[in-house]
N, CA and C atoms as an extended XYZ file, in Angstrom:
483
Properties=species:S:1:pos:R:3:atomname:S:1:resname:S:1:resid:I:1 pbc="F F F"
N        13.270        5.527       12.515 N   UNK     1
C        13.183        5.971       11.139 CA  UNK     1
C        13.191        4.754       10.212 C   UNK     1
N        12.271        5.039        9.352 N   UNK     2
C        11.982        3.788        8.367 CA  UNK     2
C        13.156        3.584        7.217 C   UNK     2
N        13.684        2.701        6.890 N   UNK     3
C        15.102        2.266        6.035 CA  UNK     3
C        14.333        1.494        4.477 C   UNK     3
N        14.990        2.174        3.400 N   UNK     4
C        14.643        1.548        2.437 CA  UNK     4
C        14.672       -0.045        2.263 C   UNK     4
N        13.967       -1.222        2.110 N   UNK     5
C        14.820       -2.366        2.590 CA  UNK     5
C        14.084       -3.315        1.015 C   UNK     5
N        13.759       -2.247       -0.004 N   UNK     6
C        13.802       -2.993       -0.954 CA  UNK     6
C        14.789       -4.210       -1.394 C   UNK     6
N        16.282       -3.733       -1.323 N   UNK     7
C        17.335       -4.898       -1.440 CA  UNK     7
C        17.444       -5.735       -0.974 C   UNK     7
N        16.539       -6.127        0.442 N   UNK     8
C        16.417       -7.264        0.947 CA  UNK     8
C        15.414       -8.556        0.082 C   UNK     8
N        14.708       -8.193       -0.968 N   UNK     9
C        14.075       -8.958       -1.711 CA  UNK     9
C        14.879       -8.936       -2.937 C   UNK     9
N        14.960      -10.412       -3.759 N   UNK    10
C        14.750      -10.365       -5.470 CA  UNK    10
C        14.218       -9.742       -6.060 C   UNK    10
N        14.764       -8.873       -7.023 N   UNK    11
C        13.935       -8.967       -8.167 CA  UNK    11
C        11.978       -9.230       -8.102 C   UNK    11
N        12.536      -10.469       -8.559 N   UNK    12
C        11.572      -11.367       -8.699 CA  UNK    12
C        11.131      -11.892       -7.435 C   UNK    12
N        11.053      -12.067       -6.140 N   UNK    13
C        10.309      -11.498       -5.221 CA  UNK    13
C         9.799      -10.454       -5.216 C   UNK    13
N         9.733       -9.143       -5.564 N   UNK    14
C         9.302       -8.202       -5.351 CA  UNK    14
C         8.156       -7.924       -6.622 C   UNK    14
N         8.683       -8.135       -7.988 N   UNK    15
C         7.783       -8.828       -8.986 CA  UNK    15
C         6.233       -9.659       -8.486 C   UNK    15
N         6.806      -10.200       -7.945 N   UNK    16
C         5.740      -11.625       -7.558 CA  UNK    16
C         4.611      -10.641       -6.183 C   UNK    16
N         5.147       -9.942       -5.282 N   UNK    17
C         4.279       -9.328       -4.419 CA  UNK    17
C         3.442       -8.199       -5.005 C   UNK    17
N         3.939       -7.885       -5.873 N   UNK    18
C         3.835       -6.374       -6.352 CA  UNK    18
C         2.864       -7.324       -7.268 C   UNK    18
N         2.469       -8.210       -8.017 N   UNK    19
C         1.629       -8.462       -8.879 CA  UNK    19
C         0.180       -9.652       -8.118 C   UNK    19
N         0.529      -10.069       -6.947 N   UNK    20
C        -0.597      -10.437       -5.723 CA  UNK    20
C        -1.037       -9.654       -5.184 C   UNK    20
N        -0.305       -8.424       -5.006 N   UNK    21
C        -1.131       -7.164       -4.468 CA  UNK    21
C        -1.887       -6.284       -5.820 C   UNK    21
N        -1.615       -6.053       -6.508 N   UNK    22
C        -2.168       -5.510       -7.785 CA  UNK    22
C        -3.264       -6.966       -7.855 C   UNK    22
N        -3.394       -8.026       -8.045 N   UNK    23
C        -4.641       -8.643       -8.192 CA  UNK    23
C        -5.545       -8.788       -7.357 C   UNK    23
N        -4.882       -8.703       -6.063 N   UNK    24
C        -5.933       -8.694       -4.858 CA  UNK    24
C        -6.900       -7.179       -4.785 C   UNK    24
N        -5.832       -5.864       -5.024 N   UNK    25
C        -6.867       -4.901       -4.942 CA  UNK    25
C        -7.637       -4.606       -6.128 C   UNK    25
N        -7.759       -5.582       -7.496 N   UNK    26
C        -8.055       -5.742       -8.496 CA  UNK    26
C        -9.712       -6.711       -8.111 C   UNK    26
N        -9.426       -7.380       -7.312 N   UNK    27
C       -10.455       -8.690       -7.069 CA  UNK    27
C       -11.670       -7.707       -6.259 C   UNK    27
N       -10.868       -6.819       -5.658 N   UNK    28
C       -12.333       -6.220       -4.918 CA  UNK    28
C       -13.352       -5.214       -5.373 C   UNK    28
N       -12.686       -5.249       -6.835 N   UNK    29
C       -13.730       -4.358       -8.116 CA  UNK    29
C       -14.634       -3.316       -7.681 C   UNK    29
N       -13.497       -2.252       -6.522 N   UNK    30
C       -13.914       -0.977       -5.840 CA  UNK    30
C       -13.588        0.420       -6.259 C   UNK    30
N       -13.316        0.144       -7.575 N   UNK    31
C       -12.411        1.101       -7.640 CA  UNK    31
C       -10.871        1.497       -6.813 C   UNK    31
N       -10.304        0.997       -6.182 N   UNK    32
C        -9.015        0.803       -5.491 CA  UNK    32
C        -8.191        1.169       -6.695 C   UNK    32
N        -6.980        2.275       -6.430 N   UNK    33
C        -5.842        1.957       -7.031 CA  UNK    33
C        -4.246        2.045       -6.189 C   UNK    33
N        -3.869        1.266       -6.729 N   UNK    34
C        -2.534        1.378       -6.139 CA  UNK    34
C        -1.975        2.654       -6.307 C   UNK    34
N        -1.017        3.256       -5.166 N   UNK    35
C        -0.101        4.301       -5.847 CA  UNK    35
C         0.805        4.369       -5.426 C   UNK    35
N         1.254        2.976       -4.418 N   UNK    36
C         3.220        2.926       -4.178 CA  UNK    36
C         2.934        1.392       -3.638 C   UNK    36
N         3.958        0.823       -3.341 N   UNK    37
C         4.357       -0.561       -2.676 CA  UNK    37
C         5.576       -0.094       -2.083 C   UNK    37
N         5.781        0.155       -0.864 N   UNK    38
C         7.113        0.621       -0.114 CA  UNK    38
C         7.648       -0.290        0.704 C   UNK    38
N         8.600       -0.759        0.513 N   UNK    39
C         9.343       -2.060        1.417 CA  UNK    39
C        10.394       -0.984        2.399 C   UNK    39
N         9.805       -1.114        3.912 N   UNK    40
C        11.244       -0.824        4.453 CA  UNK    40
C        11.675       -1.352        5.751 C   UNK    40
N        12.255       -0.929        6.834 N   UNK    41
C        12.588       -2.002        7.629 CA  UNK    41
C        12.197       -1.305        8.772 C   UNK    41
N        11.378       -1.451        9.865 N   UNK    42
C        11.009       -0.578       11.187 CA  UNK    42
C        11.473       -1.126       12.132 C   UNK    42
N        12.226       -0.680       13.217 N   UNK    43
C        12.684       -1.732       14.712 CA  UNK    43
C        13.228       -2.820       14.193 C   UNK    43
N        13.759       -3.376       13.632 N   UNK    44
C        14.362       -4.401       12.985 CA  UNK    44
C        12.763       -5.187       12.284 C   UNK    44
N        11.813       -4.706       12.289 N   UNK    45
C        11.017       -5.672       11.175 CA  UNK    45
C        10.771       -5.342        9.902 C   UNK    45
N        10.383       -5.951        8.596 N   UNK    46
C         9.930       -5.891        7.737 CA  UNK    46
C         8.595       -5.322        7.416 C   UNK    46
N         8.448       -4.475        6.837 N   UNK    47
C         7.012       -3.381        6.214 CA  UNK    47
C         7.052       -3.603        5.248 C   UNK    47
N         5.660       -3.589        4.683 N   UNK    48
C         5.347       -3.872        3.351 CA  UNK    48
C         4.221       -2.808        3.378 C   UNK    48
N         4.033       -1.606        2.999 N   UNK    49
C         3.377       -0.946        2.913 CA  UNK    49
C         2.921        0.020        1.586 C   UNK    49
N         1.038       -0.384        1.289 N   UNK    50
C         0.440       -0.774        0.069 CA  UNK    50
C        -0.135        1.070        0.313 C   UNK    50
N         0.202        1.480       -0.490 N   UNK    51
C        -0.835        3.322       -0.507 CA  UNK    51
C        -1.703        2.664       -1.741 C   UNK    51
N        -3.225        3.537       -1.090 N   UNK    52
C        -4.085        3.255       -2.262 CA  UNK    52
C        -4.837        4.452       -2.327 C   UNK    52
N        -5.633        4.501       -3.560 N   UNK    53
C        -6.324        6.202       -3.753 CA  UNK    53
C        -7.997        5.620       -4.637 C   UNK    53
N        -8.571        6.149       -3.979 N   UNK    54
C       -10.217        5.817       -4.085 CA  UNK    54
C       -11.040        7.314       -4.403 C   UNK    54
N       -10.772        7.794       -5.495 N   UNK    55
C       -11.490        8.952       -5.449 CA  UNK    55
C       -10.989       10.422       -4.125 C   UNK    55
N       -12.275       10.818       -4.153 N   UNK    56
C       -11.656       11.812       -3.050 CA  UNK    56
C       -11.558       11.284       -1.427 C   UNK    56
N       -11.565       10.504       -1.112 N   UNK    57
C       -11.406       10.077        0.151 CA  UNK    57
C       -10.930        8.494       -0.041 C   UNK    57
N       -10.371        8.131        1.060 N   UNK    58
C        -9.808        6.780        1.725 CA  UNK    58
C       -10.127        6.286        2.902 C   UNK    58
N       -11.196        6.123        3.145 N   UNK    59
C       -11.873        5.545        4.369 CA  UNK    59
C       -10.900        4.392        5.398 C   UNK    59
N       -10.775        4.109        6.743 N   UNK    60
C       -10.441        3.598        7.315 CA  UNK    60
C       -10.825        1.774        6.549 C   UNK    60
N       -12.705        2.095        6.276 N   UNK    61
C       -13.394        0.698        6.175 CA  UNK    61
C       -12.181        0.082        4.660 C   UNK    61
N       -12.098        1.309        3.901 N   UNK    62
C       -11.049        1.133        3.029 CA  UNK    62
C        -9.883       -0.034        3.184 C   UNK    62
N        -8.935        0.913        3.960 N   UNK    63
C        -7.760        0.534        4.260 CA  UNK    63
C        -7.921       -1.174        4.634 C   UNK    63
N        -9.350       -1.625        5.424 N   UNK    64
C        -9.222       -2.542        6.068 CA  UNK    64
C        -9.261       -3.734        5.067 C   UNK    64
N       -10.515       -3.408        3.769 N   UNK    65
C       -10.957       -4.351        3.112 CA  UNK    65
C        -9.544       -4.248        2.241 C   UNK    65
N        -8.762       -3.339        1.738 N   UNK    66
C        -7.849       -4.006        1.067 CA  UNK    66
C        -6.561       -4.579        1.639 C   UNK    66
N        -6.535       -4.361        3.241 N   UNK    67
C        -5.422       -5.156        3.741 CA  UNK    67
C        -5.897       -6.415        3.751 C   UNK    67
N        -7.123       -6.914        4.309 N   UNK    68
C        -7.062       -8.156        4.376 CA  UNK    68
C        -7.714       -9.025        2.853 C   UNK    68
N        -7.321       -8.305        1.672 N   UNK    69
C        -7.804       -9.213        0.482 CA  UNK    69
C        -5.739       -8.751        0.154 C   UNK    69
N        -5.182       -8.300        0.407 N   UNK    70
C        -3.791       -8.569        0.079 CA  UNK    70
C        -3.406       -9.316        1.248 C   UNK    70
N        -3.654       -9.484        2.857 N   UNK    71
C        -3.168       -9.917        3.614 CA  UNK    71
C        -3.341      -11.771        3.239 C   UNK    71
N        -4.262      -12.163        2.711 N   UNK    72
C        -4.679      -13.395        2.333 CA  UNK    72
C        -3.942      -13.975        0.996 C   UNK    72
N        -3.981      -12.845       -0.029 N   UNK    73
C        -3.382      -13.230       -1.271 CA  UNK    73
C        -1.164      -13.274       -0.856 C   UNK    73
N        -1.193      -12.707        0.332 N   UNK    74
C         0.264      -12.851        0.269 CA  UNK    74
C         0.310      -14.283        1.026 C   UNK    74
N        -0.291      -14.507        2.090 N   UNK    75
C        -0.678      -15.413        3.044 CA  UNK    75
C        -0.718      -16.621        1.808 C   UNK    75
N        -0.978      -16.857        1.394 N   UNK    76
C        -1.440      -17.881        0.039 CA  UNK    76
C         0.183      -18.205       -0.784 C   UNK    76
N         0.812      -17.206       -1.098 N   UNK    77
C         2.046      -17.728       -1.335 CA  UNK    77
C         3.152      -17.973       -0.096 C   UNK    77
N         3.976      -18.717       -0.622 N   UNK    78
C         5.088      -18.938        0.544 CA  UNK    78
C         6.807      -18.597        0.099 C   UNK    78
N         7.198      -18.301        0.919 N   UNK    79
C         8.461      -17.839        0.732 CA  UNK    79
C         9.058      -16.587        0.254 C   UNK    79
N         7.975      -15.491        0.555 N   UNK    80
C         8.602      -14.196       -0.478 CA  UNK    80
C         9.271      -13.073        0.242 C   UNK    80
N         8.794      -13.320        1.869 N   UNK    81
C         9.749      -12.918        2.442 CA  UNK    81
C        10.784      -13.311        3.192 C   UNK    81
N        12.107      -12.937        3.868 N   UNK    82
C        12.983      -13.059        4.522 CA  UNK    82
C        12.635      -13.500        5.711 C   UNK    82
N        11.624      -12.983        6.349 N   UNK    83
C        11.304      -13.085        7.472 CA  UNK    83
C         9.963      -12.709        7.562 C   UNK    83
N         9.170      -13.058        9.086 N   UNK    84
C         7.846      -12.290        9.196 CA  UNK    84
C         8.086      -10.830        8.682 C   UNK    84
N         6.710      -10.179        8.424 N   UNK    85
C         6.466       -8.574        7.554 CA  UNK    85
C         5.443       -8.306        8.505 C   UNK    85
N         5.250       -6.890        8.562 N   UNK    86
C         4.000       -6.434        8.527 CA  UNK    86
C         3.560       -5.486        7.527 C   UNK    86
N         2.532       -5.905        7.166 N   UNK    87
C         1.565       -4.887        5.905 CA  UNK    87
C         0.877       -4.213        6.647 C   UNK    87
N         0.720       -2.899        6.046 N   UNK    88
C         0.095       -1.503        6.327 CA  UNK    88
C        -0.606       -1.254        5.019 C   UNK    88
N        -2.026       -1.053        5.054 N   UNK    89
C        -2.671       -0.405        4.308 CA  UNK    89
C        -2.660        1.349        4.464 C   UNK    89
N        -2.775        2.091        3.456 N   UNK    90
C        -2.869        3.591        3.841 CA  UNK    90
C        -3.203        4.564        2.500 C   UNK    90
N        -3.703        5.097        2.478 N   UNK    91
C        -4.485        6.230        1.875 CA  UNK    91
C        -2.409        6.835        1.480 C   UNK    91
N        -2.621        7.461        0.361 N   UNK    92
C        -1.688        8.101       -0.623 CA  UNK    92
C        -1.381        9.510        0.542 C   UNK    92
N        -2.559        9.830        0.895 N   UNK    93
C        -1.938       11.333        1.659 CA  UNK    93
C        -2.579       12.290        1.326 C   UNK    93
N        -3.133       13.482        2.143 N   UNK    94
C        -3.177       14.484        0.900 CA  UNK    94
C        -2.009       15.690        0.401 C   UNK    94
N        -1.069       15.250        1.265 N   UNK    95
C         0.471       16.335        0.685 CA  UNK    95
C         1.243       15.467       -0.251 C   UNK    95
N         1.292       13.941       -0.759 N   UNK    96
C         1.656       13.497       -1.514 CA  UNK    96
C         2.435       13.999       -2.943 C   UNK    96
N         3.227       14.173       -3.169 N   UNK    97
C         3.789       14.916       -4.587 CA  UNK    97
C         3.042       14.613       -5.896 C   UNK    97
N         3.214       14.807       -6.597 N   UNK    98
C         2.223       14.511       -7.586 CA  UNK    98
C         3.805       14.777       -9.015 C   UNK    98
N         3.992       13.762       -9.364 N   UNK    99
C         5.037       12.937      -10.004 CA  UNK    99
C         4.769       12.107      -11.727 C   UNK    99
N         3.793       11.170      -10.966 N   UNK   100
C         3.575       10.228      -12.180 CA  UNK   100
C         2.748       10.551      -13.112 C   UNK   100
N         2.544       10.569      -14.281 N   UNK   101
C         1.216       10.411      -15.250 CA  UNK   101
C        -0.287       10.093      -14.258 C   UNK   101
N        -0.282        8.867      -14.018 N   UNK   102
C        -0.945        8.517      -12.826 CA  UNK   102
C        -1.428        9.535      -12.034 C   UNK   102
N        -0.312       10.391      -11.179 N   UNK   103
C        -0.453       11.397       -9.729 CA  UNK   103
C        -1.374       12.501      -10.639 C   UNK   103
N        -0.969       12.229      -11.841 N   UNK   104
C        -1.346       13.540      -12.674 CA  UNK   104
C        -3.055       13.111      -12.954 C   UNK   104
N        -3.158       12.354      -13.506 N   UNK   105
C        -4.768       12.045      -13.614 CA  UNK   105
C        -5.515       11.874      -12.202 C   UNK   105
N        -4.752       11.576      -11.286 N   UNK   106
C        -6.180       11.526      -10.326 CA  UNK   106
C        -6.079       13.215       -9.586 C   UNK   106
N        -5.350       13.904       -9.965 N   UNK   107
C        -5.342       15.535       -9.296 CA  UNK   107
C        -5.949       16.283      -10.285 C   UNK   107
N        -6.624       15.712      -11.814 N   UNK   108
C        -7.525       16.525      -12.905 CA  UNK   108
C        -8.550       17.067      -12.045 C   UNK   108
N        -8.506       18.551      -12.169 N   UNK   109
C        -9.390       19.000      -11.615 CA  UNK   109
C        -9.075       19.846      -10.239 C   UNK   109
N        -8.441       19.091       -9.631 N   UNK   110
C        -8.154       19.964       -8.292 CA  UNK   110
C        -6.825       20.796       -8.031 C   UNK   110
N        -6.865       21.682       -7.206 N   UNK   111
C        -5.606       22.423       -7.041 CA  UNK   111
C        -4.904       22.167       -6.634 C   UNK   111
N        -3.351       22.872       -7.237 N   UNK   112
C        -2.252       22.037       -7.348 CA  UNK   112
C        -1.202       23.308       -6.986 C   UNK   112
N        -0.480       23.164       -6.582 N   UNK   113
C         0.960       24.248       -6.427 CA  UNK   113
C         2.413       23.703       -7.049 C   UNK   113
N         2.970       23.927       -7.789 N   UNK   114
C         4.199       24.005       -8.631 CA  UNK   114
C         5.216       24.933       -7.776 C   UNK   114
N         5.903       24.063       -7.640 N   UNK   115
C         7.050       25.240       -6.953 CA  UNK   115
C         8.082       25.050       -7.595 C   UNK   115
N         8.632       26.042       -8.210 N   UNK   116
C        10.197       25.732       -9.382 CA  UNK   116
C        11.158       27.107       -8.570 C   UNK   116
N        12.014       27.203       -8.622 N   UNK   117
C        13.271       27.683       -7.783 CA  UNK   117
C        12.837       29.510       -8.151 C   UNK   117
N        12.296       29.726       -9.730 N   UNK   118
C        11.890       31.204       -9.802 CA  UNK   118
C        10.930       31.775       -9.230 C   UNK   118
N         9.786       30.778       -8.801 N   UNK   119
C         8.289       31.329       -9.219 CA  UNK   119
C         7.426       29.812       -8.155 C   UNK   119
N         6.454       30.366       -7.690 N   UNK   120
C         5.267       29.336       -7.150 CA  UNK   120
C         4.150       29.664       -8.240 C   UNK   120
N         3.437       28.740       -8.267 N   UNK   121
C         2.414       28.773       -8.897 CA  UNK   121
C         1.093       28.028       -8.214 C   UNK   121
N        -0.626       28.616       -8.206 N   UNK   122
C        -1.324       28.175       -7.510 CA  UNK   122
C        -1.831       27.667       -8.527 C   UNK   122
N        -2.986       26.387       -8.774 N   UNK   123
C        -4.354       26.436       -9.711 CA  UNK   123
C        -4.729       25.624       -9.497 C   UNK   123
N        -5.797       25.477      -11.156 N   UNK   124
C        -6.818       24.202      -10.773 CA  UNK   124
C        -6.009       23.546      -11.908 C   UNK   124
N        -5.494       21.918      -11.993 N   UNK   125
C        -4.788       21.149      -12.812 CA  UNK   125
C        -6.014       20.760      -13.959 C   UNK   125
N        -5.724       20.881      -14.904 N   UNK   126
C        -6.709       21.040      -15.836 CA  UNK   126
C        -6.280       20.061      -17.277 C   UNK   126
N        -4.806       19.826      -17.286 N   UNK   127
C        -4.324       19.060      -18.421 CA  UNK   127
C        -2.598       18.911      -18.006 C   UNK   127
N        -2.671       17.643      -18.853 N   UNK   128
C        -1.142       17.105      -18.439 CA  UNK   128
C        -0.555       16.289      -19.989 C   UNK   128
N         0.750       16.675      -20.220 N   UNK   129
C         1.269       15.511      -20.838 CA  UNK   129
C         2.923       14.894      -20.375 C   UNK   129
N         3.018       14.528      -21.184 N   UNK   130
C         4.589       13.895      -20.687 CA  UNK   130
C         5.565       14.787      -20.331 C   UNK   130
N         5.409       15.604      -20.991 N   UNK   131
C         6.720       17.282      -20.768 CA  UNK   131
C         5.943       18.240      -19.467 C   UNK   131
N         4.511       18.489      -19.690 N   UNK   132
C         4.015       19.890      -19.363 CA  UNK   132
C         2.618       19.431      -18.690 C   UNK   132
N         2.149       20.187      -18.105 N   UNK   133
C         0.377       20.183      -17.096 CA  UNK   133
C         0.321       21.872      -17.289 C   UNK   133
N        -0.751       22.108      -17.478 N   UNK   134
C        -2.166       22.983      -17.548 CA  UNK   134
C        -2.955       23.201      -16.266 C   UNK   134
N        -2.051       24.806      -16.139 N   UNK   135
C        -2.970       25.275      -14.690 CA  UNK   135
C        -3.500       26.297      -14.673 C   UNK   135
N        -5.031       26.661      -14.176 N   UNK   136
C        -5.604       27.936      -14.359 CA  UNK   136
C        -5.691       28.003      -13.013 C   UNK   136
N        -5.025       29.514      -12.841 N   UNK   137
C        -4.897       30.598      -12.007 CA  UNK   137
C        -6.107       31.121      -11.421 C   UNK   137
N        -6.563       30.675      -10.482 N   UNK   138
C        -7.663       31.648       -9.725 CA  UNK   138
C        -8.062       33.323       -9.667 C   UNK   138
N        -8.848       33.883       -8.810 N   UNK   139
C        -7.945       35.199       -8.524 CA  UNK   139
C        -9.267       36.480       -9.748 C   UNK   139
N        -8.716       37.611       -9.748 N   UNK   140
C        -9.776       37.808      -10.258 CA  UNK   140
C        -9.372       38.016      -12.253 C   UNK   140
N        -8.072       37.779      -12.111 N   UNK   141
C        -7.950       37.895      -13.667 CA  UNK   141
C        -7.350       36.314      -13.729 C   UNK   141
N        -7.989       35.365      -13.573 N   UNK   142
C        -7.788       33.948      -14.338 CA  UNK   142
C        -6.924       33.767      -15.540 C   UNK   142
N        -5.843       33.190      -15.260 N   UNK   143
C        -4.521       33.133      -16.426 CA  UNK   143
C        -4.406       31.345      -16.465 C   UNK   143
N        -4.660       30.648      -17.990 N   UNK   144
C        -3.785       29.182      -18.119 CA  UNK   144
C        -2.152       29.358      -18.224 C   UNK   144
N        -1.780       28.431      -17.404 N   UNK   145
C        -0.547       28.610      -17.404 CA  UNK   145
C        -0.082       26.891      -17.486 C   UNK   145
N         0.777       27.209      -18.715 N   UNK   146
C         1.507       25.533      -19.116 CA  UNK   146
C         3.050       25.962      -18.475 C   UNK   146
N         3.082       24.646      -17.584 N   UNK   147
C         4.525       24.988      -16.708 CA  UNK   147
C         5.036       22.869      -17.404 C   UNK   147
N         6.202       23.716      -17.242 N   UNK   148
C         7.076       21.904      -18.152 CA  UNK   148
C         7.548       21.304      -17.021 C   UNK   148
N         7.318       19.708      -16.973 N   UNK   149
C         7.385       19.115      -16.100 CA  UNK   149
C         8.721       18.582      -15.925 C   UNK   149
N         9.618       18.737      -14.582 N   UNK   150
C        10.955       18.534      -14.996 CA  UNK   150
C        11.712       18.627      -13.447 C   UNK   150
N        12.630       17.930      -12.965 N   UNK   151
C        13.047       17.412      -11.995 CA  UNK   151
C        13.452       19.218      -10.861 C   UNK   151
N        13.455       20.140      -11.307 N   UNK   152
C        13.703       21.040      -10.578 CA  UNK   152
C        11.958       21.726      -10.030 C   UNK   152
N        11.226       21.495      -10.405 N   UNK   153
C         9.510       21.660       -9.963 CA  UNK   153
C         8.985       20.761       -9.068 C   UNK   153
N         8.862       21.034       -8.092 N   UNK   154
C         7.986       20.233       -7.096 CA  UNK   154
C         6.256       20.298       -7.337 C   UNK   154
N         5.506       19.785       -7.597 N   UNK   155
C         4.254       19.352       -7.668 CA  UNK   155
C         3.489       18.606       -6.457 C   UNK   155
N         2.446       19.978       -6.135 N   UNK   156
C         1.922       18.647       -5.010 CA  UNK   156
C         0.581       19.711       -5.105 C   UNK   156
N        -0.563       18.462       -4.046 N   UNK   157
C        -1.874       19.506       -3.778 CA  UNK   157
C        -1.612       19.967       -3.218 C   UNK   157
N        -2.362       21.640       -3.632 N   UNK   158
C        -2.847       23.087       -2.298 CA  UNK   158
C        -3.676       22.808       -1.473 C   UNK   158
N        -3.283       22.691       -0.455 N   UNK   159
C        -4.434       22.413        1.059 CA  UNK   159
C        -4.168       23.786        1.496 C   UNK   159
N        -5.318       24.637        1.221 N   UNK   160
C        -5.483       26.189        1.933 CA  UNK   160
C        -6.391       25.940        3.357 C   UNK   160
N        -6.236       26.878        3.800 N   UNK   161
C        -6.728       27.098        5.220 CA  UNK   161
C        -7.704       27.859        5.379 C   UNK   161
């Protein structure tokens, strides 16, 4: 089981990776975006593992070209980790929660499930702001429904079968 092992870096180590990896998947002007940097510790080694989101898919050829334009840009500095790492490139997921402003703009458009402790909710995500997101209800009587965004609602995509 993977161990949070952020605390094993500074600050400012983690600053400094987190902004070589943001320029490296910046340099390959692919549209690439970041959507976590997860430090944790596997078998006693160090992970550094980069999620990225490319539209509707994340290709393997993906994963490869942005590991090795971050594998080089970390390679290039010295000293930021404790010890040898290994970096993992990887696609966001498609059960991923959907959380940030961010999670929220790249799910415009597609369906989404809200689960709050009263009520599930299915739709198509259609609008978001800082409090609340905009979901229309499928089905044969189509309802918008503004649900407020707030630590007891789970948010993630509907993968139907």
């Amino acid at each position: 089981m993977a161990k949070d092992a952020r605390s094993a870096l500074s600050p400012e180590a983690r600053e400094k990776i987190e902004s070589l990896v943001a320029d490296a998947v910046a340099s390959l002007d692919a549209g690439y975006e970041i959507v976590e940097v997860r430090y944790t510790k596997e078998y006693g080694k160090f992970n550094l593992t980069v999620f990225i989101w490319h539209g509707d898919e994340v290709t393997l050829d993906d994963c490869e070209k942005v590991h090795g334009a971050v594998s080089d840009a970390l390679d290039a500095a010295e000293d930021l980790f404790p010890d040898d790492y290994i970096l993992n490139v990887s696609s966001s997921g498609l059960d991923r929660p959907i959380v940030t402003d961010d999670d929220f703009r790249r799910a415009l458009g597609t369906d989404i499930e809200a689960i709050a402790p009263e009520c599930t909710w299915r739709g198509t995500l259609t609008g978001y702001t800082a409090d609340s997101f905009t979901i229309v209800t499928g089905g044969k009587y189509e309802k918008e429904k503004t649900i407020n965004r707030n630590n007891k609602t789970k948010v993630q995509p509907y993968i139907g079968f």
